Amino acid sequence: MNLQALLKQLLAGVSLTQEQAQELMQAWLVGDVPEATTAAILVALQLKGVDVAELTGFAQSVRAVSCKPLGLKPLVDTCGTGGSGTGSFNISTAVAFVGAACGVKIAKHGNRSASGTVGSADVLEYLGVNLKAPPEQVRAAVEAVGVTFLFAVGWHPALRHVASVRRELGIRTVFNLLGPLVNPLVPTAQVLGVYPRSFAQPLAQVLRNLGCERAFVLHGQEGLDEAGLGANTTIVGFDADRFWEEELDPVALGLTPATIQQVRGGTVADNAQILEQVLGGKGTRAQREIVALNASAVLQVGGVAANWPEGIQRAQDCLASGAALEKLYALVRFLKAR
């Protein structure tokens, strides 16, 4: 592969083919791309804008070396792209435990924060989840507990070759979009929060290209990479029969409007406290309702709720019972060093 020709192609605004993207990622994974060239390519991609063929090719190469399907159907991930900068508490992490408590098998893929907020790995580690648990133990948790957490760094060691360049650049790159696309257990369904809105349609297309059977890609129009309570949420969804886009109005679903400020988190300790309170049926109304709204999406793609109102009600009942909090504690116990 001629890396200089590839760079010139990107600088001219011409996208990579899916095959070119696969080859480039393969070279990154084995450390065959000089750091200066990697930096130039990542910036060129960011300036051009990554498209569906490129993301599909990149994800296919990462999956080829990192993924070992669990073989469960349905198996759901709640990993999002992040990047909204709102500092909300760990909503998708809370949603994972609600989904599990309602009977959906959950394999949540996540990482530490890359933007100064608190990542899912940060808050779960604080609460006692062993991020270094052996892979087979992490896999076994899905059946034993109903939910597991895959710390991205430990499951994609080949990506270390680009880690230093990404840190040095200090900007979002295509690798920030890959996390939700390369869950090592290969979920069959997904709820993926995105920011900005322009990512929704392309990422839904990529998920479908990669074999995902059902997904909701969400963008909260007040600026969240989740479904929000302060404005409508854009949803791009698909299943075996159709591909659609819709606007979801939280007020029409009986939820109380809330601002981003009302669902903000803070330090790791703050977010851990919020997570425990919400999962235990406490926390503020806004915190409980935004979790219930997003959990409804998980229950729908997981096949245990038929629509938004049913999913919201089931999630609210689950939170009130404390069953979601027990799922968190059960995962902590299961992943303890043995």
Tab-separated table of C-alpha atoms in Angstrom:
chain	number	residue	atom	x	y	z
A	1	MET	CA	0.000	0.000	0.000
A	2	ASN	CA	1.305	3.402	-1.023
A	3	LEU	CA	0.698	5.517	2.075
A	4	GLN	CA	1.747	8.768	0.409
A	5	ALA	CA	-0.706	8.209	-2.436
A	6	LEU	CA	-3.398	7.435	0.134
A	7	LEU	CA	-2.659	10.677	1.961
A	8	LYS	CA	-2.773	12.694	-1.268
A	9	GLN	CA	-6.114	11.077	-2.109
A	10	LEU	CA	-7.583	12.137	1.231
A	11	LEU	CA	-6.163	15.649	1.005
A	12	ALA	CA	-7.853	15.959	-2.384
A	13	GLY	CA	-11.154	15.174	-0.672
A	14	VAL	CA	-11.527	11.717	-2.234
A	15	SER	CA	-12.756	9.017	0.145
A	16	LEU	CA	-11.045	5.679	0.573
A	17	THR	CA	-12.762	2.638	-0.794
A	18	GLN	CA	-13.858	0.023	1.717
A	19	GLU	CA	-10.929	-2.159	0.645
A	20	GLN	CA	-8.435	0.700	1.042
A	21	ALA	CA	-9.792	1.381	4.519
A	22	GLN	CA	-9.401	-2.289	5.439
A	23	GLU	CA	-5.791	-2.315	4.254
A	24	LEU	CA	-4.943	0.915	6.054
A	25	MET	CA	-6.377	-0.349	9.335
A	26	GLN	CA	-4.512	-3.638	8.942
A	27	ALA	CA	-1.295	-1.646	8.572
A	28	TRP	CA	-2.118	0.402	11.673
A	29	LEU	CA	-2.856	-2.737	13.683
A	30	VAL	CA	0.581	-4.229	13.005
A	31	GLY	CA	2.452	-0.947	13.428
A	32	ASP	CA	3.456	-0.535	9.781
A	33	VAL	CA	2.510	3.149	9.474
A	34	PRO	CA	5.029	5.787	10.669
A	35	GLU	CA	3.666	8.084	13.364
A	36	ALA	CA	3.989	11.230	11.256
A	37	THR	CA	2.055	9.591	8.419
A	38	THR	CA	-0.572	8.318	10.837
A	39	ALA	CA	-1.073	11.826	12.196
A	40	ALA	CA	-1.377	13.300	8.708
A	41	ILE	CA	-3.889	10.654	7.602
A	42	LEU	CA	-6.016	11.057	10.728
A	43	VAL	CA	-6.170	14.823	10.279
A	44	ALA	CA	-6.952	14.462	6.570
A	45	LEU	CA	-9.772	12.036	7.363
A	46	GLN	CA	-11.147	14.411	9.976
A	47	LEU	CA	-11.078	17.359	7.581
A	48	LYS	CA	-12.701	15.389	4.773
A	49	GLY	CA	-15.252	13.640	6.975
A	50	VAL	CA	-15.323	9.877	7.367
A	51	ASP	CA	-17.914	8.089	5.253
A	52	VAL	CA	-19.787	4.789	5.479
A	53	ALA	CA	-17.405	2.758	3.295
A	54	GLU	CA	-14.374	3.929	5.259
A	55	LEU	CA	-15.919	3.220	8.662
A	56	THR	CA	-17.127	-0.183	7.492
A	57	GLY	CA	-13.673	-1.125	6.233
A	58	PHE	CA	-11.903	0.110	9.360
A	59	ALA	CA	-14.315	-1.750	11.635
A	60	GLN	CA	-14.063	-4.964	9.618
A	61	SER	CA	-10.289	-5.052	10.067
A	62	VAL	CA	-10.475	-4.399	13.813
A	63	ARG	CA	-13.180	-7.044	14.195
A	64	ALA	CA	-11.082	-9.581	12.309
A	65	VAL	CA	-8.380	-9.513	14.984
A	66	SER	CA	-10.349	-8.649	18.129
A	67	CYS	CA	-13.828	-10.127	17.957
A	68	LYS	CA	-15.031	-13.517	19.171
A	69	PRO	CA	-18.834	-13.660	18.868
A	70	LEU	CA	-20.646	-14.902	21.934
A	71	GLY	CA	-23.397	-16.385	19.794
A	72	LEU	CA	-26.323	-15.106	21.884
A	73	LYS	CA	-29.425	-13.619	20.277
A	74	PRO	CA	-30.379	-10.992	21.121
A	75	LEU	CA	-27.244	-9.534	22.689
A	76	VAL	CA	-27.298	-5.749	23.084
A	77	ASP	CA	-24.622	-3.059	23.466
A	78	THR	CA	-25.312	0.455	24.767
A	79	CYS	CA	-21.957	2.018	23.811
A	80	GLY	CA	-22.067	5.526	22.298
A	81	THR	CA	-19.605	7.771	20.515
A	82	GLY	CA	-19.384	10.409	23.262
A	83	GLY	CA	-18.151	13.856	22.348
A	84	SER	CA	-21.186	15.921	23.292
A	85	GLY	CA	-19.217	17.819	25.928
A	86	THR	CA	-22.287	18.193	28.133
A	87	GLY	CA	-20.807	16.418	31.154
A	88	SER	CA	-23.922	14.314	31.733
A	89	PHE	CA	-23.774	11.450	34.203
A	90	ASN	CA	-23.191	7.942	32.817
A	91	ILE	CA	-26.618	7.432	31.285
A	92	SER	CA	-25.786	4.590	28.897
A	93	THR	CA	-24.044	2.751	31.743
A	94	ALA	CA	-27.170	2.996	33.890
A	95	VAL	CA	-29.247	1.862	30.935
A	96	ALA	CA	-27.149	-1.297	30.568
A	97	PHE	CA	-28.085	-2.459	34.078
A	98	VAL	CA	-31.754	-1.581	33.626
A	99	GLY	CA	-31.825	-3.582	30.406
A	100	ALA	CA	-30.233	-6.565	32.110
A	101	ALA	CA	-32.645	-6.382	35.042
A	102	CYS	CA	-35.521	-6.451	32.542
A	103	GLY	CA	-34.224	-9.623	30.912
A	104	VAL	CA	-32.094	-8.368	28.003
A	105	LYS	CA	-28.588	-9.828	27.711
A	106	ILE	CA	-26.161	-6.890	27.709
A	107	ALA	CA	-22.519	-6.698	26.593
A	108	LYS	CA	-21.466	-3.108	27.213
A	109	HIS	CA	-18.277	-1.988	25.502
A	110	GLY	CA	-16.637	1.098	26.974
A	111	ASN	CA	-13.529	3.030	27.876
A	112	ARG	CA	-12.133	5.694	30.126
A	113	SER	CA	-12.947	9.296	29.420
A	114	ALA	CA	-11.135	10.918	26.525
A	115	SER	CA	-12.681	14.347	26.992
A	116	GLY	CA	-12.335	15.286	30.639
A	117	THR	CA	-15.715	13.849	31.679
A	118	VAL	CA	-16.178	10.485	33.392
A	119	GLY	CA	-16.137	7.414	31.146
A	120	SER	CA	-18.040	4.200	31.771
A	121	ALA	CA	-14.822	2.399	32.697
A	122	ASP	CA	-13.941	5.130	35.209
A	123	VAL	CA	-17.230	4.969	37.083
A	124	LEU	CA	-17.541	1.174	37.036
A	125	GLU	CA	-13.977	0.734	38.275
A	126	TYR	CA	-14.731	3.170	41.120
A	127	LEU	CA	-17.739	1.034	42.054
A	128	GLY	CA	-15.637	-2.129	42.141
A	129	VAL	CA	-15.863	-3.655	38.664
A	130	ASN	CA	-12.582	-5.408	37.866
A	131	LEU	CA	-11.478	-3.981	34.520
A	132	LYS	CA	-8.678	-6.548	34.313
A	133	ALA	CA	-10.887	-9.610	34.719
A	134	PRO	CA	-9.856	-12.476	32.396
A	135	PRO	CA	-11.660	-12.489	29.036
A	136	GLU	CA	-13.449	-15.775	29.723
A	137	GLN	CA	-14.749	-14.416	33.016
A	138	VAL	CA	-16.002	-11.289	31.256
A	139	ARG	CA	-17.730	-13.448	28.635
A	140	ALA	CA	-19.236	-15.751	31.248
A	141	ALA	CA	-20.812	-12.810	33.065
A	142	VAL	CA	-23.369	-12.401	30.272
A	143	GLU	CA	-24.989	-15.746	31.078
A	144	ALA	CA	-24.315	-15.701	34.826
A	145	VAL	CA	-25.346	-12.099	35.560
A	146	GLY	CA	-27.130	-10.955	32.411
A	147	VAL	CA	-24.676	-8.111	31.814
A	148	THR	CA	-20.952	-7.654	31.322
A	149	PHE	CA	-18.514	-4.834	30.693
A	150	LEU	CA	-15.710	-5.019	28.148
A	151	PHE	CA	-12.954	-2.498	28.850
A	152	ALA	CA	-11.929	-1.530	25.320
A	153	VAL	CA	-8.199	-1.149	26.016
A	154	GLY	CA	-7.853	-4.738	27.166
A	155	TRP	CA	-9.716	-6.204	24.224
A	156	HIS	CA	-8.020	-4.294	21.389
A	157	PRO	CA	-4.291	-4.428	22.191
A	158	ALA	CA	-3.324	-3.997	18.521
A	159	LEU	CA	-4.631	-0.424	18.643
A	160	ARG	CA	-1.697	0.515	20.897
A	161	HIS	CA	0.276	1.335	17.748
A	162	VAL	CA	-1.802	4.485	17.185
A	163	ALA	CA	-2.430	5.392	20.829
A	164	SER	CA	0.487	7.787	21.217
A	165	VAL	CA	-0.368	9.649	18.010
A	166	ARG	CA	-3.976	10.031	19.109
A	167	ARG	CA	-2.866	11.422	22.467
A	168	GLU	CA	-0.430	13.813	20.815
A	169	LEU	CA	-3.027	15.102	18.363
A	170	GLY	CA	-5.544	15.748	21.113
A	171	ILE	CA	-8.495	15.840	18.708
A	172	ARG	CA	-11.343	13.472	17.943
A	173	THR	CA	-10.504	11.107	15.098
A	174	VAL	CA	-12.058	8.165	13.300
A	175	PHE	CA	-11.009	5.974	16.231
A	176	ASN	CA	-13.554	7.717	18.444
A	177	LEU	CA	-16.286	6.427	16.128
A	178	LEU	CA	-14.976	2.864	16.030
A	179	GLY	CA	-15.639	1.978	19.690
A	180	PRO	CA	-19.367	1.291	19.258
A	181	LEU	CA	-18.686	-0.693	16.071
A	182	VAL	CA	-16.129	-3.202	17.349
A	183	ASN	CA	-17.574	-4.791	20.478
A	184	PRO	CA	-15.567	-8.045	20.767
A	185	LEU	CA	-18.639	-10.149	21.625
A	186	VAL	CA	-20.424	-8.945	18.443
A	187	PRO	CA	-23.872	-7.905	19.732
A	188	THR	CA	-26.803	-8.626	17.457
A	189	ALA	CA	-28.605	-5.423	18.468
A	190	GLN	CA	-27.474	-1.998	19.570
A	191	VAL	CA	-28.515	1.363	20.985
A	192	LEU	CA	-25.895	3.879	19.910
A	193	GLY	CA	-25.894	7.510	21.007
A	194	VAL	CA	-24.186	9.952	18.631
A	195	TYR	CA	-23.035	13.535	18.572
A	196	PRO	CA	-23.392	15.397	16.264
A	197	ARG	CA	-26.661	14.541	14.525
A	198	SER	CA	-24.929	14.112	11.164
A	199	PHE	CA	-23.397	10.846	12.437
A	200	ALA	CA	-26.748	9.136	12.983
A	201	GLN	CA	-27.541	7.980	9.460
A	202	PRO	CA	-23.979	6.896	8.528
A	203	LEU	CA	-23.408	4.935	11.739
A	204	ALA	CA	-26.721	3.152	11.343
A	205	GLN	CA	-25.665	2.170	7.816
A	206	VAL	CA	-22.303	0.916	9.095
A	207	LEU	CA	-23.932	-1.176	11.833
A	208	ARG	CA	-26.159	-2.769	9.231
A	209	ASN	CA	-23.184	-3.396	6.922
A	210	LEU	CA	-21.435	-5.157	9.810
A	211	GLY	CA	-24.317	-7.563	10.362
A	212	CYS	CA	-26.162	-5.955	13.272
A	213	GLU	CA	-29.779	-7.133	13.116
A	214	ARG	CA	-31.560	-4.319	14.929
A	215	ALA	CA	-30.476	-0.893	16.168
A	216	PHE	CA	-31.568	2.547	17.302
A	217	VAL	CA	-29.049	5.345	16.717
A	218	LEU	CA	-29.999	8.297	18.904
A	219	HIS	CA	-29.190	12.007	18.972
A	220	GLY	CA	-30.734	14.294	21.592
A	221	GLN	CA	-31.320	17.591	19.817
A	222	GLU	CA	-30.428	19.659	22.901
A	223	GLY	CA	-26.867	18.418	22.374
A	224	LEU	CA	-26.779	14.947	23.910
A	225	ASP	CA	-25.428	11.677	22.562
A	226	GLU	CA	-28.472	10.088	24.219
A	227	ALA	CA	-32.214	10.512	24.008
A	228	GLY	CA	-32.914	13.675	25.995
A	229	LEU	CA	-35.731	15.310	27.947
A	230	GLY	CA	-35.173	18.920	26.855
A	231	ALA	CA	-35.891	18.580	23.137
A	232	ASN	CA	-36.851	15.981	20.571
A	233	THR	CA	-34.552	13.071	19.831
A	234	THR	CA	-33.618	12.060	16.298
A	235	ILE	CA	-33.734	8.286	15.873
A	236	VAL	CA	-32.396	6.335	12.928
A	237	GLY	CA	-33.409	2.710	13.276
A	238	PHE	CA	-33.431	-0.527	11.363
A	239	ASP	CA	-34.440	-4.138	11.675
A	240	ALA	CA	-34.731	-7.023	9.246
A	241	ASP	CA	-37.605	-5.402	7.361
A	242	ARG	CA	-37.004	-1.669	7.252
A	243	PHE	CA	-34.744	1.334	7.792
A	244	TRP	CA	-36.351	4.479	9.150
A	245	GLU	CA	-35.861	7.892	10.755
A	246	GLU	CA	-38.188	9.510	13.273
A	247	GLU	CA	-38.448	12.316	15.820
A	248	LEU	CA	-39.241	11.345	19.402
A	249	ASP	CA	-40.985	13.895	21.653
A	250	PRO	CA	-40.389	13.087	25.346
A	251	VAL	CA	-43.321	15.227	26.494
A	252	ALA	CA	-45.709	13.265	24.267
A	253	LEU	CA	-44.533	10.164	26.114
A	254	GLY	CA	-45.556	11.657	29.453
A	255	LEU	CA	-42.063	12.635	30.589
A	256	THR	CA	-41.196	15.927	32.276
A	257	PRO	CA	-38.992	18.372	30.331
A	258	ALA	CA	-35.507	18.730	31.804
A	259	THR	CA	-32.423	20.695	30.835
A	260	ILE	CA	-28.932	19.324	30.299
A	261	GLN	CA	-27.969	20.971	33.579
A	262	GLN	CA	-30.416	18.682	35.389
A	263	VAL	CA	-28.665	15.530	34.134
A	264	ARG	CA	-25.079	16.673	34.554
A	265	GLY	CA	-22.579	14.645	36.502
A	266	GLY	CA	-19.313	15.683	38.100
A	267	THR	CA	-16.308	13.808	39.396
A	268	VAL	CA	-15.973	10.038	39.294
A	269	ALA	CA	-17.281	9.907	42.857
A	270	ASP	CA	-20.237	12.145	41.938
A	271	ASN	CA	-21.161	9.994	38.954
A	272	ALA	CA	-20.819	6.784	40.941
A	273	GLN	CA	-23.187	8.148	43.570
A	274	ILE	CA	-25.700	9.223	40.909
A	275	LEU	CA	-25.492	5.815	39.242
A	276	GLU	CA	-26.192	3.967	42.488
A	277	GLN	CA	-28.997	6.326	43.443
A	278	VAL	CA	-30.751	6.097	40.079
A	279	LEU	CA	-30.394	2.322	39.795
A	280	GLY	CA	-31.791	2.045	43.310
A	281	GLY	CA	-34.900	4.024	42.396
A	282	LYS	CA	-33.689	7.280	43.908
A	283	GLY	CA	-31.939	10.231	42.342
A	284	THR	CA	-33.870	13.115	40.815
A	285	ARG	CA	-36.889	12.804	38.585
A	286	ALA	CA	-34.885	14.025	35.589
A	287	GLN	CA	-32.146	11.445	36.225
A	288	ARG	CA	-34.646	8.580	36.536
A	289	GLU	CA	-36.686	9.621	33.521
A	290	ILE	CA	-33.749	10.076	31.134
A	291	VAL	CA	-32.519	6.603	32.088
A	292	ALA	CA	-36.011	5.145	31.591
A	293	LEU	CA	-36.344	6.809	28.186
A	294	ASN	CA	-33.034	5.449	26.929
A	295	ALA	CA	-33.635	2.064	28.539
A	296	SER	CA	-36.868	1.817	26.555
A	297	ALA	CA	-34.773	1.791	23.382
A	298	VAL	CA	-32.716	-1.124	24.763
A	299	LEU	CA	-35.835	-3.053	25.731
A	300	GLN	CA	-37.251	-2.578	22.235
A	301	VAL	CA	-34.163	-3.712	20.326
A	302	GLY	CA	-33.803	-6.509	22.883
A	303	GLY	CA	-37.286	-7.767	22.111
A	304	VAL	CA	-38.920	-7.333	25.524
A	305	ALA	CA	-40.914	-4.136	24.862
A	306	ALA	CA	-43.099	-3.407	21.857
A	307	ASN	CA	-42.963	0.383	21.899
A	308	TRP	CA	-41.658	3.467	23.713
A	309	PRO	CA	-44.425	3.754	26.371
A	310	GLU	CA	-44.197	0.081	27.312
A	311	GLY	CA	-40.417	0.235	27.538
A	312	ILE	CA	-40.465	3.398	29.660
A	313	GLN	CA	-42.957	1.878	32.085
A	314	ARG	CA	-40.984	-1.334	32.429
A	315	ALA	CA	-37.794	0.619	33.020
A	316	GLN	CA	-39.432	2.842	35.632
A	317	ASP	CA	-40.804	-0.188	37.469
A	318	CYS	CA	-37.355	-1.785	37.354
A	319	LEU	CA	-35.691	1.285	38.847
A	320	ALA	CA	-38.306	1.546	41.588
A	321	SER	CA	-37.728	-2.097	42.558
A	322	GLY	CA	-33.948	-1.733	42.932
A	323	ALA	CA	-33.397	-4.692	40.573
A	324	ALA	CA	-31.050	-2.683	38.333
A	325	LEU	CA	-28.826	-1.785	41.283
A	326	GLU	CA	-28.607	-5.453	42.227
A	327	LYS	CA	-27.418	-6.215	38.671
A	328	LEU	CA	-24.570	-3.749	39.172
A	329	TYR	CA	-23.559	-5.341	42.456
A	330	ALA	CA	-23.875	-8.827	40.961
A	331	LEU	CA	-21.455	-7.877	38.177
A	332	VAL	CA	-18.997	-6.447	40.720
A	333	ARG	CA	-19.115	-9.726	42.651
A	334	PHE	CA	-18.774	-11.901	39.566
A	335	LEU	CA	-15.789	-10.038	38.126
A	336	LYS	CA	-13.829	-9.926	41.384
A	337	ALA	CA	-10.311	-11.328	41.051
A	338	ARG	CA	-10.453	-15.092	41.533
